C-alpha positions as semicolon CSV with decimal commas, in nm:
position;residue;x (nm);y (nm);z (nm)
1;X;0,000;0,000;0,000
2;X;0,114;0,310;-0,105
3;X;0,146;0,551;0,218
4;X;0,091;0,873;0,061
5;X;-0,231;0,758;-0,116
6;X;-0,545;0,904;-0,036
7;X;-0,817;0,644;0,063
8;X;-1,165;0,605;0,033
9;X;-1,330;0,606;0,410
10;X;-1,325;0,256;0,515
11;X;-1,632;0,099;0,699
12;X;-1,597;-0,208;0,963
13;X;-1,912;-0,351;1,135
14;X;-1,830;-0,484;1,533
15;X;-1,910;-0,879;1,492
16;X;-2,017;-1,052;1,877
17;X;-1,666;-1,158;1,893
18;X;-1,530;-0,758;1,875
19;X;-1,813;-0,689;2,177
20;X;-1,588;-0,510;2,495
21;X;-1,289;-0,478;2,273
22;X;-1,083;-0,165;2,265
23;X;-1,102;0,080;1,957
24;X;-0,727;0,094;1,894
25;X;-0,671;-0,276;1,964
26;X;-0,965;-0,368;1,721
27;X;-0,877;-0,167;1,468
28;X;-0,524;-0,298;1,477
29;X;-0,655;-0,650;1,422
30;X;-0,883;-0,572;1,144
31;X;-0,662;-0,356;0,896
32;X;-0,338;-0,522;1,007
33;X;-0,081;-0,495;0,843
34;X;-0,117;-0,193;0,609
35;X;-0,168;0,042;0,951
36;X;0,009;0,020;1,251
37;X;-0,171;0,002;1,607
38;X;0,060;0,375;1,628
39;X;-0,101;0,477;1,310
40;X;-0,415;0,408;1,389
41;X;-0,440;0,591;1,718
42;X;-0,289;0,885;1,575
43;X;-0,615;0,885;1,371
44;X;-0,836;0,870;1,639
45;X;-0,648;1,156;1,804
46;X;-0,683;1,350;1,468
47;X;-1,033;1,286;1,484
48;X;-1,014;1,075;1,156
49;X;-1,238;0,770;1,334
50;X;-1,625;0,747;1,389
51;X;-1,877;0,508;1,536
52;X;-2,212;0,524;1,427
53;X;-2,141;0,825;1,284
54;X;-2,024;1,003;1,568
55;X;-1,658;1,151;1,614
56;X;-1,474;0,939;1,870
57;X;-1,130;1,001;2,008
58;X;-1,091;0,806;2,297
59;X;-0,849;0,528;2,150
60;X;-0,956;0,278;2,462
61;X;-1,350;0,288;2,410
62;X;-1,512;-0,032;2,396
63;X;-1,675;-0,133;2,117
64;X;-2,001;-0,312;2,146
65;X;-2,134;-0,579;1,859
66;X;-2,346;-0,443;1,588
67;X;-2,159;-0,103;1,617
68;X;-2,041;0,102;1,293
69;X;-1,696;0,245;1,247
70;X;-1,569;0,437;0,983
71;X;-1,202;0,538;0,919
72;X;-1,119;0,793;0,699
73;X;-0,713;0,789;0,616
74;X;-0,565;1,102;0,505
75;X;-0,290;1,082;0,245
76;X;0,026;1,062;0,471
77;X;0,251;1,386;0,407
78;X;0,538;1,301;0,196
79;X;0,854;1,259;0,326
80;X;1,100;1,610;0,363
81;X;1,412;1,507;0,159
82;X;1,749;1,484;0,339
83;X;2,058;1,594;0,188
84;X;2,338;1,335;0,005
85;X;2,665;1,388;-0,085
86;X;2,634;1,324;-0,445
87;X;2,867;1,446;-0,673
88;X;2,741;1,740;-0,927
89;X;2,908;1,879;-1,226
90;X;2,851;2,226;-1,164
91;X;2,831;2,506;-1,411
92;X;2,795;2,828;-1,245
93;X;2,786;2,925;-0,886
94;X;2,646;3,241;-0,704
95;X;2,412;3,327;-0,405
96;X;2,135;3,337;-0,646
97;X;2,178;2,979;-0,834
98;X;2,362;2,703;-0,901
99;X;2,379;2,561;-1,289
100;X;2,439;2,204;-1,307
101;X;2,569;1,895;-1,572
102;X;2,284;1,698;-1,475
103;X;2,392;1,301;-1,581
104;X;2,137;1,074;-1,683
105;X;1,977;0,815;-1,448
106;X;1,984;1,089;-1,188
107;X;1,605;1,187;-1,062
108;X;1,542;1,537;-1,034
109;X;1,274;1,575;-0,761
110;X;1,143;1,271;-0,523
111;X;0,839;1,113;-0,546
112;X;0,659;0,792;-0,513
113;X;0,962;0,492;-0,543
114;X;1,249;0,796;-0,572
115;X;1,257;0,946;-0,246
116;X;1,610;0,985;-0,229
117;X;1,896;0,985;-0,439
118;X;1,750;1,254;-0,621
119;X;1,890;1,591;-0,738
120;X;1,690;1,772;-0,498
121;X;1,898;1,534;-0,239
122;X;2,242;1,606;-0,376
123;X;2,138;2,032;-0,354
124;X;2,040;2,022;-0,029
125;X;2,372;1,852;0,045
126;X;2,504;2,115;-0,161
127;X;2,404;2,444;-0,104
128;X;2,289;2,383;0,238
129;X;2,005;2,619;0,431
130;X;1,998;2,825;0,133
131;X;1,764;2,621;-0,047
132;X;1,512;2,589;0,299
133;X;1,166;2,659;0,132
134;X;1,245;2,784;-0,192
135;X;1,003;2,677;-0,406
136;X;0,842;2,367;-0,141
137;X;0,979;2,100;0,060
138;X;0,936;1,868;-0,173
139;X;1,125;2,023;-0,468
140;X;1,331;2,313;-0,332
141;X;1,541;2,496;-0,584
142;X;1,383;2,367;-0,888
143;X;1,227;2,597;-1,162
144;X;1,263;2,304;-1,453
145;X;1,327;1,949;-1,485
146;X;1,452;1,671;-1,721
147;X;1,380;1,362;-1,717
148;X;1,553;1,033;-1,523
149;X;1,728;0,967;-1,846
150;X;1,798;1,257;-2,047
151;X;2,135;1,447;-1,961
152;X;2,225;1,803;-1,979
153;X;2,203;2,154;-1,800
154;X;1,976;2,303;-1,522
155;X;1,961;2,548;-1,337
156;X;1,807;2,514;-0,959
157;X;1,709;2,891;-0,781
158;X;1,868;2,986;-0,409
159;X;1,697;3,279;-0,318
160;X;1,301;3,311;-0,309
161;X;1,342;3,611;-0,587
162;X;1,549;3,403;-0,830
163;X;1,306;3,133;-0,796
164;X;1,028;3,343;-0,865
165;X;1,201;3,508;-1,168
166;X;1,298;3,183;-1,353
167;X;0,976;3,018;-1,303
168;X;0,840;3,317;-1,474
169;X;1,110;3,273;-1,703
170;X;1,040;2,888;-1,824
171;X;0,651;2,924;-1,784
172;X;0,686;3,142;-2,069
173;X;0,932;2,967;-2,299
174;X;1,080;3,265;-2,376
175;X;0,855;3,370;-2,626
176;X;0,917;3,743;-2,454
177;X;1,248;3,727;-2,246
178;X;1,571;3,561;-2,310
179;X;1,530;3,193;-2,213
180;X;1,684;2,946;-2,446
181;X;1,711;2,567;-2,400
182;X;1,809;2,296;-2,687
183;X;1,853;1,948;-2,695
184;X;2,042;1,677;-2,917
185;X;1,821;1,401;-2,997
186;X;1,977;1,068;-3,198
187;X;1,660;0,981;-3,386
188;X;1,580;0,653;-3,640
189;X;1,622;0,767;-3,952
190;X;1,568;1,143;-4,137
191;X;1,223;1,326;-4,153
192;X;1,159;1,468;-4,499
193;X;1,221;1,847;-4,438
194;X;1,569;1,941;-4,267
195;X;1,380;2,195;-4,058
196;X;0,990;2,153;-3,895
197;X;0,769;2,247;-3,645
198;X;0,572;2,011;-3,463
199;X;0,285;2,127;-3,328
200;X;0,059;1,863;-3,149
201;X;-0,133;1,849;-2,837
202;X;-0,016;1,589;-2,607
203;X;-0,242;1,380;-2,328
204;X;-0,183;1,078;-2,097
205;X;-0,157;0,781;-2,326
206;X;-0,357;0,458;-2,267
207;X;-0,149;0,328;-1,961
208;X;-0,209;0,650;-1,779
209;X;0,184;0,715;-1,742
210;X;0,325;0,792;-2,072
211;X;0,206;1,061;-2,329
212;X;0,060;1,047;-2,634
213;X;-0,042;1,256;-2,912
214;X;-0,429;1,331;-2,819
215;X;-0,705;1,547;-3,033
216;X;-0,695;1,899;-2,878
217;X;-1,056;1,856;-2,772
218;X;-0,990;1,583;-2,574
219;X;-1,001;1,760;-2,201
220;X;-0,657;1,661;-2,081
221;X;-0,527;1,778;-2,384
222;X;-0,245;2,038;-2,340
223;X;-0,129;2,277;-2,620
224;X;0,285;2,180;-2,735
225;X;0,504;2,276;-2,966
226;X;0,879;2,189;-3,114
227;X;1,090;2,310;-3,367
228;X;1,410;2,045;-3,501
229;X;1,690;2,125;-3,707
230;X;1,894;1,807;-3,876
231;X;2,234;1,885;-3,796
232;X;2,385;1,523;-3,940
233;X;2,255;1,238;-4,116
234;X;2,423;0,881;-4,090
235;X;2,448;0,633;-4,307
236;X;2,348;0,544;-4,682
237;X;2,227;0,897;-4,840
238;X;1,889;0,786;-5,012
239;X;1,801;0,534;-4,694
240;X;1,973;0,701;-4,405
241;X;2,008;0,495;-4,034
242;X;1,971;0,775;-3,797
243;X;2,046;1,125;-3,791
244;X;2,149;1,405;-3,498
245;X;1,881;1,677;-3,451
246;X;1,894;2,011;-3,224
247;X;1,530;2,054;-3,090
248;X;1,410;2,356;-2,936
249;X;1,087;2,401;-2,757
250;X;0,766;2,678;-2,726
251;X;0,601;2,489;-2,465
252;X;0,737;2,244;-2,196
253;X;0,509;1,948;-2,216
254;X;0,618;1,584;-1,993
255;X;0,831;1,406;-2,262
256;X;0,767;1,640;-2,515
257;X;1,049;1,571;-2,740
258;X;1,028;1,225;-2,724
259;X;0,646;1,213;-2,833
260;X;0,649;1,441;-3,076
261;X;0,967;1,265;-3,262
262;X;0,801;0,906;-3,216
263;X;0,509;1,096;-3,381
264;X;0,647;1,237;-3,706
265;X;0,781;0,844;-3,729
266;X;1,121;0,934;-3,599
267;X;1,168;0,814;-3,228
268;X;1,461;0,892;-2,982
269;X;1,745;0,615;-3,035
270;X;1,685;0,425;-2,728
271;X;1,367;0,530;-2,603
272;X;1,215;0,220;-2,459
273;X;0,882;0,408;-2,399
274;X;0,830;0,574;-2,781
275;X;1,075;0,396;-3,027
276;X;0,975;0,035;-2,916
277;X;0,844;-0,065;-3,256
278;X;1,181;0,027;-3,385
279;X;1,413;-0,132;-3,204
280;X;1,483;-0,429;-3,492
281;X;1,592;-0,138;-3,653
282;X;1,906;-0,204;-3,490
283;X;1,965;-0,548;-3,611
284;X;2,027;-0,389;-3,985
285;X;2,383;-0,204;-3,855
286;X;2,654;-0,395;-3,889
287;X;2,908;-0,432;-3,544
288;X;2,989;-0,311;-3,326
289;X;2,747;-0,025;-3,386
290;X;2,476;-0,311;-3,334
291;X;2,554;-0,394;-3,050
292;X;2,594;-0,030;-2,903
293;X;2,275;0,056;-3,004
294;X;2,127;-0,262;-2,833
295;X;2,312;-0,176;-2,560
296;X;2,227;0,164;-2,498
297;X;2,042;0,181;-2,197
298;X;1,837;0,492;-2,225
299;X;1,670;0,780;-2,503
300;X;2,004;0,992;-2,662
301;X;1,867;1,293;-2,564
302;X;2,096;1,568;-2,437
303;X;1,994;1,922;-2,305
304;X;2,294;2,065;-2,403
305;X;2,230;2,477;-2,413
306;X;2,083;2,653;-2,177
307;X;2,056;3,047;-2,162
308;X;1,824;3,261;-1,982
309;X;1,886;3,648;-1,778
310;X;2,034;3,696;-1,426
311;X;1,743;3,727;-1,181
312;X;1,949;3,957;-0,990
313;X;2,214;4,088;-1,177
314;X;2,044;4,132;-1,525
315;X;2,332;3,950;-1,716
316;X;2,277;3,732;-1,930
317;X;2,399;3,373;-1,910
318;X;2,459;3,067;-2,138
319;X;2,606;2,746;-2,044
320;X;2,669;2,478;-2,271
321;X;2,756;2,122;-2,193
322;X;2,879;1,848;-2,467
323;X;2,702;1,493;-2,510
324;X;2,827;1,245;-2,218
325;X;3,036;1,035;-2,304
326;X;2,791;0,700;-2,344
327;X;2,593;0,959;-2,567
328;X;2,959;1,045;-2,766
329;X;3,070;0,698;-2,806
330;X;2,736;0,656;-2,984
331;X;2,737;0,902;-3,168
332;X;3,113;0,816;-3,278
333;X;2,985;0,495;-3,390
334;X;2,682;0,622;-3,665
335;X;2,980;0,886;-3,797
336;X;3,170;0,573;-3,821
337;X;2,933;0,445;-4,093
């Protein structure tokens, strides 16, 4: 059971057996081992328990047979993330922000199965009180994200103004300030044009966790936009195996890139949740690119520029960052066709 799940009020009838039993003890027997007898009397101290309708608090009442109790469980607040010493490949330092290298496989925020070991974990570590309440507990210091497994530069706010500033900043794309962000994306094959715009509303797909290109009436349906640029092509000229592409983005959608690649029939080299039906696309390179590819263990994605204006100072910044090197040695081996 999932702790910080809400719960739908939870009704227990008192069988004979029950009769002259304690609340806390009998409540302990009937939803062990999901709650705790602890738990449980915390509830009835909260207020969270009724019998017969009433409000009861006393955790030692005795039940009688026949009797109706209701428990109503609150989500349980998530946990407040600890700092870790893990390493970061930091950019750019000041009392304002901190720009990182983020690698891939390394979880910005925590949340349900990632509650430490995060990013948010290895700032706290980092930069120490300053991040206390900037933007939440639960993700201080962030303004953007990536995801688990695409690499590349962020940029996490220290002071309450800065945070404030470059949310503003990224909630508007900068489509009237001086935000930039681009990615590298390793895609199957070469779309048509050298150059597009792909502008499709995504949704949640089917399974309720990944996204999926949806009609823009559909009510979860949220406006997104990207712009690519081919920057190489690999392989055979008239039937090419992959090329590199620099994507930049008008809106900031959950897997945005990803989708909207897999859509135009191009998916992320690697992705195992948009390019499935392409990975026997791999068994047509000869080794040991084959076996690279196969091998890869996550979508070649890359945010390698980012750019965007001082919140306090006014200058403006841009950091760049090159592909890691699983991303590199990958790329080495399509030039290598």
């Amino acid at each position: 059971m999932d702790p910080t799940a809400a719960t739908a009020p939870i009704t227990l009838v008192v069988e004979e057996d029950g009769a002259g039993t304690r609340l806390d003890q009998w409540l302990s027997a009937q939803l062990a081992p999901d709650y705790s007898r602890s738990r449980i009397q915390a509830l009835i101290k909260a207020g969270a328990v009724q019998i017969n309708d009433a409000p009861v608090s006393d955790q030692k009442r005795k039940l009688a047979a026949g009797q109706s109790v209701i428990i109503a469980v609150p989500p349980a607040e998530d946990p407040e993330p600890q700092g870790e010493n893990i390493p970061l490949d930091v950019l750019f330092e000041d009392e304002h922000l901190i720009v990182i290298n983020k690698p891939a496989g390394l979880v910005v925020h925590p949340g349900a199965g990632n509650w430490t070991g995060t990013l948010v974990n290895a700032l706290i570590h980092h930069c120490g009180s300053s991040l206390s309440g900037i933007g939440g507990i639960k993700r201080p210091g962030i303004v953007h994200r990536l995801d688990k497994d695409t690499s590349g530069v962020m940029v996490a706010a220290k002071t309450d103004q800065a945070h404030r500033v470059l949310s503003d900043a990224f909630a508007d794309h900068g489509r009237s300030g001086d935000l930039e962000r681009a990615y590298l994306a390793l895609i199957w094959g070469t779309p048509p044009r050298s150059a597009g715009k792909i502008d499709a509303a995504l949704g949640r797909a089917s399974d309720r966790v990944r996204r999926a290109v949806v009609r823009e009436t559909r009510e979860d349906a949220r406006h997104a936009v990207t712009h690519y640029q081919v920057t190489e092509i690999f392989g055979d000229k008239d039937a090419p195996s992959a090329s590199l592409v620099e994507c930049t983005l008008e809106t900031g959608r959950t897997h945005q890139i990803r989708v909207h690649m897999a859509h135009i029939g191009h998916p992320v080299i690697g992705d195992a949740d948009y390019g499935q039906a392409f990975r026997t696309k791999a068994n047509r390179l000869a080794e040991p690119l084959r076996q690279q590819v196969v091998a890869f263990p996550r979508q070649a994605l890359h945010a390698w520029l980012l750019g965007f204006t001082h919140p306090a100072t006014g200058e403006l910044m841009r950091f760049e960052a090159p592909p890691p090197a699983d991303m590199a040695e990958l790329l080495a081996g399509f030039r290598a066709l």
